[in-house]
XYZ file of C-alpha atoms in Angstrom:
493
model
C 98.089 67.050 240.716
C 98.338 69.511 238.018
C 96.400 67.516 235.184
C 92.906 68.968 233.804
C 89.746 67.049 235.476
C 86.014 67.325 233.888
C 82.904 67.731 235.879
C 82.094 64.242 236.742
C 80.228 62.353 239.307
C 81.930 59.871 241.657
C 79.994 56.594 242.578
C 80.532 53.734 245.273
C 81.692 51.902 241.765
C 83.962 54.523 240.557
C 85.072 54.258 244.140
C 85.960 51.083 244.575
C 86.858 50.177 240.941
C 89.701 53.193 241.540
C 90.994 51.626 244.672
C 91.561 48.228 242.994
C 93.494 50.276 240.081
C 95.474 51.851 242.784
C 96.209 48.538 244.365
C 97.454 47.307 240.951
C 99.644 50.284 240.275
C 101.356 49.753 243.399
C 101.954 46.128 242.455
C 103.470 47.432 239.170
C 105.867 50.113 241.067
C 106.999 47.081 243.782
C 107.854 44.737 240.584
C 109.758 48.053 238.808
C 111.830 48.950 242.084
C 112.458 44.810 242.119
C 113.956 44.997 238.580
C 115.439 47.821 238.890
C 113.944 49.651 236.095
C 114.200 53.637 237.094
C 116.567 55.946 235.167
C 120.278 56.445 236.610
C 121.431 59.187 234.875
C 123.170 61.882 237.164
C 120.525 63.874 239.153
C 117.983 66.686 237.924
C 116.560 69.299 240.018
C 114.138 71.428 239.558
C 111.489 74.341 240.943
C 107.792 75.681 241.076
C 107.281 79.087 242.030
C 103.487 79.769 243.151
C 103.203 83.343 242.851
C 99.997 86.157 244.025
C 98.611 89.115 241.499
C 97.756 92.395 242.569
C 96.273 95.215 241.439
C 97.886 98.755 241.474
C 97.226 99.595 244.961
C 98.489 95.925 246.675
C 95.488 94.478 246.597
C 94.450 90.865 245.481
C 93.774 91.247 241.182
C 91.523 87.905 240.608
C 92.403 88.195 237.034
C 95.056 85.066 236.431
C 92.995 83.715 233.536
C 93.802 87.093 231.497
C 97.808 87.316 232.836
C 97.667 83.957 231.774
C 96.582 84.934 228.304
C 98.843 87.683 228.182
C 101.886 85.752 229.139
C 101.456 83.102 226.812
C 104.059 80.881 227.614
C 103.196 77.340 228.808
C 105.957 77.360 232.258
C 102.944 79.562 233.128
C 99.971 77.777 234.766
C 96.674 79.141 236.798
C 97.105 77.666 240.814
C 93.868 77.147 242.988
C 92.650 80.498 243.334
C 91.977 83.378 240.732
C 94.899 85.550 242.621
C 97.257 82.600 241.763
C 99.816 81.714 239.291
C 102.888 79.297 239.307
C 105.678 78.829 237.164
C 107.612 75.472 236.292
C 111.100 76.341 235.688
C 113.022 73.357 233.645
C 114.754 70.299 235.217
C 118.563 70.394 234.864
C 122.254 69.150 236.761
C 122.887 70.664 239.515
C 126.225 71.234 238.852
C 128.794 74.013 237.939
C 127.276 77.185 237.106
C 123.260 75.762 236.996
C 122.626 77.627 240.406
C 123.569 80.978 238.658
C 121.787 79.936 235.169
C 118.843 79.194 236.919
C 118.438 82.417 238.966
C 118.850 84.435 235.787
C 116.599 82.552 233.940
C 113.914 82.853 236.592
C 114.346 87.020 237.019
C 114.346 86.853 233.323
C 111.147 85.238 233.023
C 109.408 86.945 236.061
C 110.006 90.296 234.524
C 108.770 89.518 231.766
C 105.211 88.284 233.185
C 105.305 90.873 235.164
C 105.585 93.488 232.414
C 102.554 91.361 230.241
C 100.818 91.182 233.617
C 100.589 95.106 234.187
C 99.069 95.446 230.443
C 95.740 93.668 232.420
C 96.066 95.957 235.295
C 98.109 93.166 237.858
C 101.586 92.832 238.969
C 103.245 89.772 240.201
C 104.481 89.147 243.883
C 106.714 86.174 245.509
C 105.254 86.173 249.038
C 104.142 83.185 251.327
C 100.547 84.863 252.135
C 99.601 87.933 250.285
C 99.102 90.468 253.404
C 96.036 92.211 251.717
C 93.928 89.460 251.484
C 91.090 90.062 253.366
C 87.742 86.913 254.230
C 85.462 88.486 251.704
C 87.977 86.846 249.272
C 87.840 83.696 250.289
C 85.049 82.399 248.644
C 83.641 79.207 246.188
C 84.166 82.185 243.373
C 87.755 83.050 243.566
C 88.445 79.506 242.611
C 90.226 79.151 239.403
C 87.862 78.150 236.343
C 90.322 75.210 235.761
C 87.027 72.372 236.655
C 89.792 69.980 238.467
C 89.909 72.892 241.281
C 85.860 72.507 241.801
C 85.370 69.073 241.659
C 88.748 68.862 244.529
C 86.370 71.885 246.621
C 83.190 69.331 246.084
C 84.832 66.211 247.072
C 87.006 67.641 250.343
C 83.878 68.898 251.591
C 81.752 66.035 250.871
C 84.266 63.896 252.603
C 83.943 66.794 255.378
C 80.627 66.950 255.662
C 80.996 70.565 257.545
C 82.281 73.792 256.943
C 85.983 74.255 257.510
C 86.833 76.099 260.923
C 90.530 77.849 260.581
C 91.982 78.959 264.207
C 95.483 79.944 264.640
C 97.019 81.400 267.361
C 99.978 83.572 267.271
C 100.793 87.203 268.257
C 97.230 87.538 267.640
C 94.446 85.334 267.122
C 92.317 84.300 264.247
C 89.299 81.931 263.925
C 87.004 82.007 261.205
C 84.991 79.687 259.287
C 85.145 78.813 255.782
C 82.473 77.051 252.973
C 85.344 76.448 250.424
C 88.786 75.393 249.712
C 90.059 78.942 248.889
C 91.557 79.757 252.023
C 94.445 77.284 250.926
C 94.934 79.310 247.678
C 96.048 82.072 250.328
C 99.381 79.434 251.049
C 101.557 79.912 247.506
C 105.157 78.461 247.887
C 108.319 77.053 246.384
C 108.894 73.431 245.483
C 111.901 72.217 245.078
C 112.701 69.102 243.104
C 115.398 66.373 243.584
C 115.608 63.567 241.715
C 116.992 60.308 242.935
C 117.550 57.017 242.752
C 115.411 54.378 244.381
C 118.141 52.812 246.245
C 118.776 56.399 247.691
C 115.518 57.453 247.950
C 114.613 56.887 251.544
C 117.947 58.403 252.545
C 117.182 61.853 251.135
C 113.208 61.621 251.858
C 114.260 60.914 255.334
C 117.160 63.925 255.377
C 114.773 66.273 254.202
C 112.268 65.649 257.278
C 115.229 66.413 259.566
C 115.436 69.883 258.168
C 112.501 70.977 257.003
C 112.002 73.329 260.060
C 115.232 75.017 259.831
C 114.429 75.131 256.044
C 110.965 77.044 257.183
C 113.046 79.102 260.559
C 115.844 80.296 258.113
C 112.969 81.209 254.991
C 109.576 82.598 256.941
C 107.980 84.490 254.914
C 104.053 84.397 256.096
C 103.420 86.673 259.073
C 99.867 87.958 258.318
C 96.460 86.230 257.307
C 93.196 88.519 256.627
C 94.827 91.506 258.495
C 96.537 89.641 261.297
C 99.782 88.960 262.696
C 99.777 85.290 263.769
C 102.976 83.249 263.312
C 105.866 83.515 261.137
C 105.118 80.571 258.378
C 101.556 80.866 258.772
C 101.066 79.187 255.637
C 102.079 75.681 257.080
C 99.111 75.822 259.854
C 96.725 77.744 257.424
C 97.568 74.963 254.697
C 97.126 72.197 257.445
C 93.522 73.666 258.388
C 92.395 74.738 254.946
C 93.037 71.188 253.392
C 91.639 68.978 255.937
C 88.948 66.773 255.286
C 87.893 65.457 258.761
C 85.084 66.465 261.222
C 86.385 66.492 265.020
C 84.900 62.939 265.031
C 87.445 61.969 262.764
C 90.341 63.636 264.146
C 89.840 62.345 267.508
C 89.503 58.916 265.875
C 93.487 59.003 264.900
C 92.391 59.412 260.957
C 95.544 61.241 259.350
C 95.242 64.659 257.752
C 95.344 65.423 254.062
C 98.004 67.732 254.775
C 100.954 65.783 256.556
C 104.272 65.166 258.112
C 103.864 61.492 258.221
C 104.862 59.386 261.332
C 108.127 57.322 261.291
C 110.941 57.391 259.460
C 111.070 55.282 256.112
C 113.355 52.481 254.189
C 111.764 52.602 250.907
C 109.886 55.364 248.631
C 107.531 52.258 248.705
C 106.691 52.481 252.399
C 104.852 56.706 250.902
C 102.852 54.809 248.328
C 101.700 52.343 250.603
C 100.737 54.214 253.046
C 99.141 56.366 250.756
C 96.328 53.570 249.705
C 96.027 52.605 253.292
C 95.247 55.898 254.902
C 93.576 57.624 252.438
C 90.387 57.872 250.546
C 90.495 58.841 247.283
C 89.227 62.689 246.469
C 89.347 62.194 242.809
C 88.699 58.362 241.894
C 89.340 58.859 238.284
C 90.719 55.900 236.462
C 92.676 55.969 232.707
C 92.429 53.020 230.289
C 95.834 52.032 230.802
C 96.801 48.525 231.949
C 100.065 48.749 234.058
C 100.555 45.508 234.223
C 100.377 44.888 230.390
C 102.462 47.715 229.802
C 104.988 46.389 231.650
C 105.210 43.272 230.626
C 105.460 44.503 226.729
C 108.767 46.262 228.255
C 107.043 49.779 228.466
C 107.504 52.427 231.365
C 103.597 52.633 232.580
C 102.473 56.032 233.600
C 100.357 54.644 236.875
C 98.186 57.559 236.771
C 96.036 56.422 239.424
C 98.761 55.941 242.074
C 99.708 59.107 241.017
C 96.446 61.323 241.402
C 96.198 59.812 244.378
C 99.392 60.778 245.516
C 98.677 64.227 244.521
C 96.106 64.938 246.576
C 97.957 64.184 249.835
C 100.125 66.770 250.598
C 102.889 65.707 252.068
C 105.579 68.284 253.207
C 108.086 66.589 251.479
C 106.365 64.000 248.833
C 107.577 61.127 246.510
C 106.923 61.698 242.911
C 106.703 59.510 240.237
C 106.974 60.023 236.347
C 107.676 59.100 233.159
C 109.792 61.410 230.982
C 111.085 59.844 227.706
C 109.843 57.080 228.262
C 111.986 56.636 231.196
C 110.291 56.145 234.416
C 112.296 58.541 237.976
C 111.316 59.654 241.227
C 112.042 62.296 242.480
C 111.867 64.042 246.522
C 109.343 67.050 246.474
C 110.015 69.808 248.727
C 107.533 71.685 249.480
C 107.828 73.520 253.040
C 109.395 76.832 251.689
C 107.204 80.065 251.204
C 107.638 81.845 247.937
C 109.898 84.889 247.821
C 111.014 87.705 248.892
C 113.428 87.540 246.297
C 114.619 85.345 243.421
C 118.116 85.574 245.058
C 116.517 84.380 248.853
C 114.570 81.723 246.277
C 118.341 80.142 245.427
C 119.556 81.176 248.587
C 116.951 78.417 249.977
C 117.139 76.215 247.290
C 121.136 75.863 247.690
C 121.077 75.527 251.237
C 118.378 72.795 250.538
C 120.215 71.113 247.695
C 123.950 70.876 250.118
C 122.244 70.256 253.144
C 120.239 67.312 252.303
C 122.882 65.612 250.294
C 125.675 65.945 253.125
C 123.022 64.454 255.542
C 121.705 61.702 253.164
C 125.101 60.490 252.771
C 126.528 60.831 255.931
C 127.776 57.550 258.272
C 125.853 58.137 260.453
C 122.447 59.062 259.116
C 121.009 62.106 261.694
C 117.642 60.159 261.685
C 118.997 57.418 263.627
C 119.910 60.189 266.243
C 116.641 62.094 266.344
C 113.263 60.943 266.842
C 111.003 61.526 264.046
C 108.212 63.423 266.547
C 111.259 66.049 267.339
C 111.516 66.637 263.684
C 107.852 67.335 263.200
C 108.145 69.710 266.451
C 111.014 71.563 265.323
C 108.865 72.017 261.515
C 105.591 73.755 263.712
C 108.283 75.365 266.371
C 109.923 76.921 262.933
C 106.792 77.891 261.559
C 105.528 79.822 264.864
C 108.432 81.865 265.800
C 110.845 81.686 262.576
C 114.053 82.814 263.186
C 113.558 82.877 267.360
C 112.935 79.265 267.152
C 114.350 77.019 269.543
C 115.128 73.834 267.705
C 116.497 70.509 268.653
C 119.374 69.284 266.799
C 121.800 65.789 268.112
C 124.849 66.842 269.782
C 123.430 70.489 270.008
C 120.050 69.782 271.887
C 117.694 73.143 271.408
C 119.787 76.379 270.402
C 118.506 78.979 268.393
C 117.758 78.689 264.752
C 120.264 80.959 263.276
C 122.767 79.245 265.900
C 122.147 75.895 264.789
C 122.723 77.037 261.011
C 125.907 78.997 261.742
C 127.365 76.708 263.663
C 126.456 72.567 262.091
C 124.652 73.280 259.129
C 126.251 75.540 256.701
C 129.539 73.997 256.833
C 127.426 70.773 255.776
C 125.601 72.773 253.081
C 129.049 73.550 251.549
C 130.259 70.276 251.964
C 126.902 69.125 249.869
C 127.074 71.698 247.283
C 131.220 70.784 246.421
C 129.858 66.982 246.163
C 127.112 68.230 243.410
C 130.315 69.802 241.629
C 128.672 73.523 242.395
C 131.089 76.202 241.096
C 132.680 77.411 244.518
C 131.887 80.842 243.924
C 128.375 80.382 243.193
C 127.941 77.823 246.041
C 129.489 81.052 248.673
C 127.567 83.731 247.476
C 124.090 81.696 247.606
C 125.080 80.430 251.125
C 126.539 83.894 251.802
C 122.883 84.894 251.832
C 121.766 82.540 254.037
C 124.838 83.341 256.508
C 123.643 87.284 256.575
C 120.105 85.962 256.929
C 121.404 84.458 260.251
C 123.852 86.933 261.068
C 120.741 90.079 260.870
C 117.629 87.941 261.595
C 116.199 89.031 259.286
C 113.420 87.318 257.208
C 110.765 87.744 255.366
C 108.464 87.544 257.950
C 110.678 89.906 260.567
C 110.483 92.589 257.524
C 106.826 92.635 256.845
C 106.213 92.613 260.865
C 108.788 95.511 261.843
C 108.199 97.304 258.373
C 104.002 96.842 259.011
C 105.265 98.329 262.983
C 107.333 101.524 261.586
C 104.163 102.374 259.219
C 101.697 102.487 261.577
C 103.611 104.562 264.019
C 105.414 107.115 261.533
C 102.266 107.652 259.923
C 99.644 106.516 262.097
C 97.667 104.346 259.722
C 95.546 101.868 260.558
C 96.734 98.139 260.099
C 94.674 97.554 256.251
C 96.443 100.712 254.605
C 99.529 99.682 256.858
C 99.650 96.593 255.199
C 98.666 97.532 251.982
C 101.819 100.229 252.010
C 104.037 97.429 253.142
C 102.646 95.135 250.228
C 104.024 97.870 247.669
C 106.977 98.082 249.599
C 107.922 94.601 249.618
C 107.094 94.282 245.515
C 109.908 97.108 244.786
C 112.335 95.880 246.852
C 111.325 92.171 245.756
C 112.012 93.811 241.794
C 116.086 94.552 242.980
C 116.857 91.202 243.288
C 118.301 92.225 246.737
C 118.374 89.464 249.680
C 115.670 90.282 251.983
C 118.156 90.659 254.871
C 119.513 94.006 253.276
C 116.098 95.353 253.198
C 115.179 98.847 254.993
C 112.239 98.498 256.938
C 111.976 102.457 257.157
C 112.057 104.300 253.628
């Protein structure tokens, strides 16, 4: 949902005249997948990196519209809140040396911000939730100026009706209340892109449900929220909360969250988009002057930008996408469940595993979502996101076994199988999934590093947990600037 929105007021007609344009887009996309109309040239991948600035002492700098200005290069882009950036890093194969190309190309372009960044007093840090954030920030005027981000806060809230409540319970407990949308600016992550065909599509969409909690066990990254330590990926329960747009009414009614897992297992990318008008209201009913159906029918790709706003404000761990590039309409498989960071290297690390992992499954005989229920897969995601690496997951033919088990033992062997099938140079494919192997092998994640580091700080030097955290914070951006995996990190200096 990254396109600009003016300030506009919504009416019952604007409502209901967006719904019937919605309706007709999907008709469109049915007819398209029917003709078989998509582009078939070999597979593109590509990322998003959400990132946090800081100021020089770790805490939040809510300065992106100057970094912005000072980077001056349009990968750059603001996010939700004024403490946010993201960066779109080009589509390309995936195969031979692209892993390698890529992760260059990203440290390349990071230090760079980075160095434009300081000149307005902020630095740039990779990092699921910034551990210095603190409530006072969380407020209607951190937003981003960018209006689309205001007229989203109005709308979730007027569909809402009530201010937000957030509870989480982990090694400690938070509840607090909030009047805006900011508190999901606190959740930055990476996105990983696939692009596939529609023939293929429910294969991989369904593949990447399967793992998306060893994705989130084997990558935590999120430990603290507003100075406490709750669960390991707090961002996926934070996001959850800080997105939703029903009252308890609502909720007890059955209505499905904003934020979601889904419910069943899928045979088509059309079963997302249809469920997509059924479920949900529309946030943003903004309709363009394009007619789909003409377009079509003059043998034009139509950009169905209804059906895809729409589909841009449900956020969907792992979402179908839709566009038009060259005049060539794609879809691709959105990833989103990974935290940003520590490093670019755990960033392809992820990524790699990701890319292997879900090919090897979406092609296997027998697919592993005819051996799993599609409940246990949403179960493993939250059981992930509490406890990270000390997960117990559930896995056919394994049953529950610890997360780092489960990956030594089934899944990287499948990852490598994946990665040789993209035509990944072997040596790049080892050292990516090397990381991942040492990851498992220490137990070390993000997450376990901020914790024990956060731990060691406050008992060598007695501090409270604030400046604890705000040491750590500095910490974690040097060690984040070596390109080193996060498992090699000291969590003493």
């Amino acid at each position: 949902m990254g396109r600009d929105i003016q300030a506009i007021k919504i009416s019952g007609e604007d409502r209901r005249k967006y719904r019937d344009k919605v309706r007709v887009s999907l008709e469109v996309f049915a007819r398209m997948l029917h003709e078989h109309l998509f582009d078939t040239d070999p597979a593109q991948v590509g990322l998003e990196i959400e990132l946090n600035l800081v100021d020089e002492r770790g805490k939040p700098s809510m300065h992106n519209a100057d970094v912005l200005d000072a980077i001056a290069d349009p990968a750059w882009a603001t996010e939700l809140g004024q403490f946010n950036l993201e960066i779109n890093v080009p589509p390309r194969q995936l195969g031979g040396g692209a892993v390698a190309d890529q992760e260059q190309e990203i440290r390349a372009s990071l230090n760079a911000a980075d160095a434009k960044a300081r000149s307005t007093g902020s630095r740039l840090v990779m990092i699921g939730i910034l551990p210095t954030l603190a409530e006072r920030d969380m407020t209607e005027g951190t937003l981003s100026a960018n209006e689309r981000y205001r007229v989203l806060n109005e709308q979730i809230f007027a569909a809402r009706g009530e201010n937000m409540r957030i509870e989480i319970d982990g090694a400690e407990q938070l509840i607090t209340y909030a009047d805006s949308i900011t508190p999901e600016a606190a959740c930055t992550s990476v996105q990983l892109h696939l692009q596939v065909s529609p023939e293929s599509f429910a294969h991989y969409w369904n593949a990447a449900q399967a793992i998306a909690g060893v994705q989130v066990a084997l990558a935590a990254n999120s430990p603290f929220l507003f100075g406490r330590q709750l669960w390991h990926e707090t961002r996926i329960t934070l996001f959850e909360q800080a997105t939703d747009t029903r009252p308890d009414e609502l909720k007890y009614q059955g209505v499905r969250p904003r934020v979601w897992f889904g419910e069943r297992w899928i045979t088509s990318v059309f079963d997302l988009f249809e469920e997509n008008l059924r479920y949900f209201p529309a946030l943003l009913p903004i309709c363009e002057d394009e007619d789909p159906q003409a377009e079509l029918d003059r043998g034009a790709s139509p950009q169905l930008a209804e059906m895809s706003l729409h589909n841009g404000t449900i956020y969907r761990w792992n979402r179908p996408v839709y566009a038009v590039v060259d005049g060539k309409p794609h879809l691709r498989v959105e990833n989103r469940v990974l935290p940003a960071g520590p490093s670019v290297a755990d960033v392809m690390a992820n990524a790699a595993f990701y890319y292997g992992l879900v090919r090897s499954l979406a092609e296997a005989q027998r697919p592993i979502w005819t051996q799993m229920s599609f409940a246990t897969a949403a179960e493993n995601l939250h059981e992930a996101a509490r406890y990270g690496m000390d997960a117990q997951l559930y896995w056919p033919g394994l049953g529950e076994a610890p997360a780092a088990e489960l990956v030594l033992r089934r899944l990287l062997p499948l990852a490598h199988d994946g990665l040789r099938a993209w035509g990944v140079d072997p040596a790049h494919a080892d050292h990516l999934l090397g990381v991942i192997e040492q990851r498992c092998l220490t137990g070390k994640t993000g997450a376990s590093w901020q914790i024990a580091t956060t731990a060691a700080l406050t008992e060598d030097r007695g501090t409270g947990r604030e400046e604890a955290l705000r040491l750590m914070t500095q910490r974690y951006i040097e060690h984040m600037h070596t390109n080193a995996p996060v498992h090699t990190w000291p969590e003493r200096s």
